[in-house]
XYZ file of C-alpha atoms in Angstrom:
380
model
C 35.615 -28.360 -73.306
C 35.383 -32.392 -73.484
C 31.554 -34.082 -73.985
C 31.716 -36.990 -71.529
C 27.850 -38.144 -70.094
C 27.390 -40.368 -66.839
C 25.026 -42.830 -66.393
C 21.430 -41.987 -64.683
C 19.593 -38.986 -63.920
C 22.490 -37.049 -63.440
C 22.137 -32.696 -64.878
C 24.982 -33.591 -67.013
C 23.147 -35.653 -68.578
C 20.096 -32.851 -69.799
C 20.374 -31.750 -73.713
C 18.117 -29.837 -75.957
C 16.864 -30.700 -79.345
C 16.573 -27.504 -81.417
C 15.891 -27.277 -85.320
C 18.984 -26.126 -87.732
C 18.560 -22.410 -87.166
C 18.301 -22.974 -83.965
C 14.828 -20.995 -83.112
C 13.020 -22.243 -79.763
C 9.635 -22.208 -79.276
C 7.358 -21.607 -76.832
C 4.297 -22.967 -74.565
C 2.348 -21.057 -77.176
C 3.852 -22.388 -80.240
C 3.290 -25.265 -82.711
C 4.208 -28.248 -82.358
C 7.068 -29.338 -84.449
C 7.560 -32.702 -84.284
C 11.482 -34.565 -84.469
C 11.000 -37.394 -87.386
C 12.647 -39.879 -89.199
C 15.951 -37.875 -91.044
C 15.870 -35.026 -88.949
C 18.294 -33.129 -89.076
C 18.812 -30.717 -85.451
C 20.705 -29.874 -82.821
C 21.856 -30.536 -79.539
C 22.495 -27.868 -77.021
C 23.943 -28.638 -73.774
C 20.902 -27.961 -70.724
C 24.238 -26.948 -68.842
C 26.505 -25.032 -70.256
C 24.462 -23.942 -73.507
C 26.817 -24.780 -75.813
C 26.250 -27.619 -79.261
C 26.715 -30.899 -78.634
C 30.480 -30.952 -81.549
C 32.620 -33.617 -83.208
C 35.986 -32.713 -85.812
C 38.311 -34.904 -86.825
C 40.767 -35.080 -83.938
C 41.060 -38.133 -82.013
C 39.618 -38.533 -78.560
C 40.906 -38.107 -75.671
C 40.950 -41.674 -74.100
C 40.453 -43.178 -77.197
C 43.188 -43.874 -80.749
C 40.521 -44.028 -83.074
C 37.120 -42.476 -83.890
C 36.861 -38.667 -83.923
C 36.579 -36.597 -80.282
C 33.364 -34.972 -79.239
C 32.996 -31.940 -77.532
C 31.453 -28.889 -77.207
C 31.070 -25.278 -78.210
C 29.623 -22.475 -79.555
C 25.687 -21.509 -78.834
C 22.684 -20.022 -80.414
C 23.746 -16.188 -78.868
C 26.788 -16.599 -81.422
C 27.788 -16.664 -84.713
C 30.078 -19.449 -84.039
C 27.811 -22.360 -85.197
C 29.026 -25.090 -87.507
C 27.935 -27.774 -89.965
C 29.911 -29.758 -87.031
C 26.971 -29.019 -84.879
C 24.425 -31.374 -87.443
C 22.830 -34.199 -86.650
C 20.787 -36.453 -88.309
C 18.475 -38.490 -86.607
C 17.663 -42.148 -87.141
C 15.131 -44.025 -85.657
C 16.103 -47.485 -84.769
C 12.626 -49.055 -82.810
C 9.585 -48.098 -81.852
C 8.682 -49.990 -78.041
C 4.915 -48.859 -77.948
C 1.964 -49.543 -80.910
C 2.298 -45.300 -82.289
C 3.192 -44.698 -85.731
C 7.407 -44.964 -86.098
C 7.331 -41.996 -88.090
C 8.350 -39.234 -85.087
C 10.369 -39.442 -81.904
C 8.006 -40.601 -78.606
C 9.702 -39.954 -74.633
C 11.103 -43.275 -73.641
C 9.427 -45.620 -75.808
C 11.717 -44.072 -79.345
C 14.888 -46.059 -79.273
C 16.863 -44.218 -82.108
C 20.850 -43.062 -83.275
C 22.750 -39.856 -83.678
C 24.923 -39.416 -86.987
C 26.957 -36.274 -88.122
C 25.467 -34.395 -90.906
C 29.006 -34.387 -92.247
C 30.789 -36.745 -91.342
C 28.193 -39.383 -91.211
C 29.739 -40.325 -87.813
C 27.817 -42.245 -85.592
C 27.170 -40.787 -81.590
C 28.000 -42.788 -79.415
C 28.559 -43.570 -75.739
C 32.434 -45.584 -74.086
C 33.495 -46.717 -71.335
C 36.233 -44.876 -71.372
C 36.278 -42.948 -68.428
C 37.601 -39.125 -68.135
C 40.455 -37.588 -65.068
C 38.625 -35.791 -62.622
C 39.348 -32.499 -64.360
C 35.913 -34.532 -66.563
C 34.340 -35.582 -63.253
C 35.341 -38.931 -64.110
C 32.180 -39.378 -66.759
C 32.276 -41.768 -69.559
C 33.341 -40.233 -73.052
C 31.524 -39.548 -75.533
C 33.121 -39.665 -79.075
C 31.799 -40.123 -82.305
C 32.777 -43.417 -84.472
C 33.188 -44.008 -88.612
C 31.843 -47.516 -87.549
C 28.462 -45.927 -88.553
C 26.640 -49.435 -89.648
C 27.092 -50.814 -85.574
C 23.559 -50.927 -83.360
C 25.699 -51.608 -80.604
C 23.436 -49.966 -77.707
C 26.271 -48.006 -76.870
C 24.576 -46.152 -79.804
C 21.164 -46.248 -79.515
C 19.694 -43.426 -77.401
C 16.212 -42.608 -76.033
C 14.684 -38.957 -74.511
C 13.772 -39.947 -71.109
C 11.856 -36.756 -70.231
C 10.213 -34.070 -72.089
C 9.574 -31.423 -69.464
C 7.043 -29.004 -72.756
C 3.687 -28.318 -70.581
C 2.358 -28.345 -74.395
C 2.499 -32.683 -74.026
C 0.116 -34.382 -72.078
C 0.804 -37.211 -69.508
C 0.659 -40.539 -71.430
C 0.699 -43.848 -69.964
C 3.642 -45.999 -70.798
C 2.122 -48.409 -69.206
C -0.720 -49.117 -71.938
C 1.921 -47.912 -74.298
C 4.979 -50.192 -73.446
C 5.398 -54.094 -74.459
C 6.082 -56.162 -71.711
C 9.741 -58.328 -72.334
C 10.342 -59.476 -69.258
C 13.477 -61.824 -69.687
C 14.992 -59.038 -71.432
C 14.891 -56.658 -68.862
C 16.027 -58.707 -66.381
C 19.428 -58.865 -68.236
C 20.221 -56.417 -69.120
C 19.335 -54.723 -65.236
C 21.069 -56.518 -63.948
C 24.213 -55.794 -66.374
C 23.663 -52.324 -65.483
C 24.124 -52.286 -61.822
C 27.417 -54.828 -62.282
C 28.569 -51.711 -64.095
C 27.151 -48.840 -62.550
C 28.176 -51.011 -59.314
C 31.896 -51.285 -60.959
C 32.159 -47.613 -60.879
C 31.877 -46.822 -57.248
C 35.585 -47.209 -57.021
C 36.906 -45.628 -53.669
C 39.176 -42.781 -53.854
C 42.362 -42.700 -51.975
C 42.528 -39.714 -51.615
C 40.293 -39.571 -49.122
C 40.853 -43.308 -47.670
C 38.481 -44.063 -44.390
C 37.659 -47.129 -42.637
C 34.560 -46.880 -43.332
C 35.090 -49.077 -46.002
C 36.429 -52.415 -45.757
C 37.433 -54.732 -47.809
C 35.369 -58.277 -48.160
C 38.269 -60.566 -46.378
C 38.064 -58.618 -43.437
C 33.826 -58.828 -42.570
C 33.969 -62.825 -41.691
C 36.738 -61.450 -39.198
C 35.048 -58.044 -38.035
C 37.679 -56.391 -37.988
C 36.286 -53.037 -39.159
C 32.732 -51.982 -38.255
C 31.432 -49.427 -38.709
C 30.747 -45.766 -37.272
C 27.211 -44.465 -38.815
C 27.095 -41.285 -37.614
C 29.346 -38.247 -35.980
C 31.204 -39.184 -33.114
C 31.436 -36.335 -31.683
C 30.376 -36.886 -27.148
C 27.002 -35.376 -27.134
C 25.316 -36.390 -30.579
C 23.944 -39.966 -30.875
C 26.747 -42.416 -32.161
C 25.783 -45.786 -34.034
C 27.774 -48.461 -34.801
C 27.750 -51.200 -36.798
C 28.295 -53.856 -35.375
C 27.245 -57.956 -34.566
C 27.402 -60.193 -31.368
C 30.839 -60.918 -31.660
C 30.845 -64.620 -30.616
C 28.326 -65.241 -32.920
C 29.627 -63.691 -36.439
C 33.333 -65.512 -35.100
C 31.608 -68.741 -34.129
C 29.264 -68.600 -37.477
C 32.804 -67.718 -39.500
C 34.289 -70.144 -37.764
C 31.816 -73.141 -39.528
C 31.289 -71.815 -42.336
C 34.825 -72.180 -42.518
C 35.072 -75.632 -41.476
C 31.950 -76.872 -42.993
C 33.858 -78.295 -46.253
C 35.992 -80.057 -44.236
C 33.614 -81.266 -42.146
C 31.539 -82.851 -44.434
C 35.240 -84.365 -46.913
C 36.000 -86.392 -43.710
C 32.268 -87.330 -43.537
C 32.824 -89.092 -47.063
C 35.672 -90.279 -46.622
C 35.043 -92.354 -43.338
C 32.139 -93.261 -45.145
C 33.657 -94.390 -48.706
C 36.055 -96.491 -45.802
C 33.072 -98.008 -43.771
C 33.800 -96.203 -40.971
C 31.112 -94.211 -40.545
C 28.076 -94.665 -38.161
C 25.711 -92.658 -40.661
C 22.185 -93.842 -41.519
C 21.691 -92.725 -45.152
C 18.273 -91.289 -44.512
C 20.000 -89.396 -41.442
C 23.049 -88.011 -43.906
C 20.879 -86.911 -46.532
C 18.300 -85.010 -44.085
C 21.693 -83.198 -43.013
C 23.069 -81.753 -46.441
C 19.887 -81.390 -47.574
C 20.373 -78.378 -44.859
C 23.451 -77.750 -44.661
C 24.043 -77.332 -48.214
C 21.764 -74.816 -48.709
C 22.845 -72.449 -45.911
C 26.221 -72.751 -46.659
C 25.565 -72.256 -50.293
C 23.428 -69.423 -48.967
C 26.318 -67.853 -47.512
C 28.946 -68.061 -50.553
C 27.214 -67.045 -53.622
C 26.009 -63.629 -50.758
C 29.647 -63.501 -49.978
C 32.504 -64.736 -52.613
C 31.061 -62.707 -55.661
C 32.311 -59.197 -53.584
C 35.604 -61.033 -54.757
C 34.678 -59.874 -57.719
C 33.852 -56.996 -57.839
C 35.886 -53.551 -58.093
C 33.654 -51.156 -56.689
C 33.880 -50.121 -52.875
C 32.323 -51.952 -49.921
C 31.226 -52.346 -46.783
C 30.364 -54.222 -43.738
C 26.565 -54.267 -44.358
C 27.088 -55.768 -47.958
C 27.860 -59.388 -45.598
C 24.801 -59.214 -43.296
C 22.644 -60.910 -46.070
C 25.508 -63.780 -46.114
C 25.844 -63.646 -42.403
C 21.658 -64.255 -41.701
C 23.184 -67.771 -43.498
C 26.062 -68.399 -41.889
C 23.996 -67.839 -38.590
C 21.121 -70.402 -39.611
C 24.377 -72.744 -40.548
C 25.610 -72.384 -37.162
C 22.355 -72.881 -35.688
C 22.037 -76.213 -37.425
C 24.866 -77.438 -36.296
C 24.477 -77.062 -32.962
C 21.223 -78.045 -33.362
C 22.628 -81.538 -34.779
C 25.667 -82.043 -32.796
C 25.117 -81.544 -29.083
C 21.261 -84.079 -30.748
C 24.450 -86.852 -31.891
C 27.834 -86.430 -29.037
C 25.623 -86.397 -25.771
C 23.054 -86.864 -23.553
C 20.307 -85.218 -22.708
C 21.147 -84.626 -19.287
C 24.833 -83.109 -20.445
C 22.683 -81.386 -23.587
C 20.567 -78.700 -21.874
C 22.622 -77.211 -19.553
C 24.963 -76.287 -22.233
C 22.925 -75.751 -24.839
C 21.811 -72.972 -21.832
C 24.726 -71.689 -21.275
C 25.147 -70.578 -24.401
C 22.196 -68.639 -24.906
C 22.366 -67.305 -21.699
C 26.137 -65.984 -22.900
C 24.914 -65.051 -26.660
C 22.174 -62.997 -24.630
C 24.810 -61.526 -22.229
C 26.957 -60.429 -24.942
C 23.921 -58.651 -26.912
C 23.371 -56.749 -24.382
C 27.135 -54.982 -23.579
C 26.948 -54.413 -26.836
C 24.168 -52.486 -26.639
C 24.801 -48.938 -26.684
C 26.150 -49.333 -30.103
C 24.023 -50.798 -31.386
C 20.751 -49.501 -30.841
C 22.988 -45.790 -29.914
C 24.558 -43.912 -27.450
C 24.913 -40.903 -26.755
C 27.504 -40.911 -23.704
C 30.823 -40.125 -24.928
C 32.893 -43.220 -25.991
C 35.385 -43.211 -23.780
C 32.374 -44.428 -21.432
C 32.686 -47.445 -23.342
C 35.675 -48.385 -24.240
C 36.376 -51.662 -22.964
C 34.144 -52.818 -25.860
C 37.010 -52.478 -27.892
C 37.642 -56.576 -28.104
C 40.278 -55.798 -31.936
C 42.594 -53.104 -31.673
C 40.349 -52.203 -35.144
C 37.692 -50.602 -33.560
C 38.033 -47.533 -33.406
C 34.561 -46.971 -30.504
C 36.527 -44.882 -28.431
C 39.451 -43.094 -30.913
C 40.205 -42.310 -34.057
C 42.985 -44.979 -35.918
C 45.154 -44.156 -38.416
C 43.216 -44.524 -42.086
C 39.739 -43.204 -40.557
């Protein structure tokens, strides 16, 4: 059996450290601490097999040694390849460094026979391996790579008292911020769409500003309350047009200014520029990075960017009507736009606030052929 692991607190990641002679302790046994340079065996909680290495190559890589699970304490199939030497690397708490502690101790595991170092790779096993990251035993045993560092996240032993980690763990704010953002990026890129189960609940980032694939948020039977993730199409599309035209608008005004054909007052343009660059930049920074991600994406990932797009739209309307319309013409146009926006929001309210009616009665709201409001479309 090839050994693998998964990110986070998954049941596949639970291992027990046992002594070399595989004796088990109970709630009344004296506590035996795992010290630096101790020799232990690792038993998988789900299969009760030992973690073992050998001379075979890894499944996904052409070098190092394969990790697998085999044998158990009830059989005579234990091996010297099951033995692992604990090497403590660092201790975050002020406690003595000579033994393992939960959470605060970082350590490495060396195989007692070959001296190779247990390492978690980013090479994923096929579907039969649940796409877990393959574990290997690397012969580059002098490395301090993070993929070779381990810690104990939880101890299920009633003999130990619950620790107050906030009094023991040192604070490393900047390091922790960098680490957690990097880990989030890695884990997010592993959330890929399964082509065998593809549905249009997923959507590509380029479709979001166009509102091509709104998303069903619940069961779609005639008797259930149904929620549809969709916004006001008018303001949605208008904000998209505003964001796409904004760079051209700024370029045009800069060209006019350079040629002396601009009627802008410098302070007025500076005020406009300071506001719009913040709003357009917020839209771009919340939207464009999704094109670099390998993870599965949904329409609601666009909502933070939509917030900035709508603010930019409102500010553009405010500026344009103030600059180019007289007060007498400005207010009727603004009131008309508000009434139309409110009416469209009211029309789409059964979808956004939930409706228990059969969706055939709301078929008139399918403004685009890609909106699966009342019928399933290819790919759904």
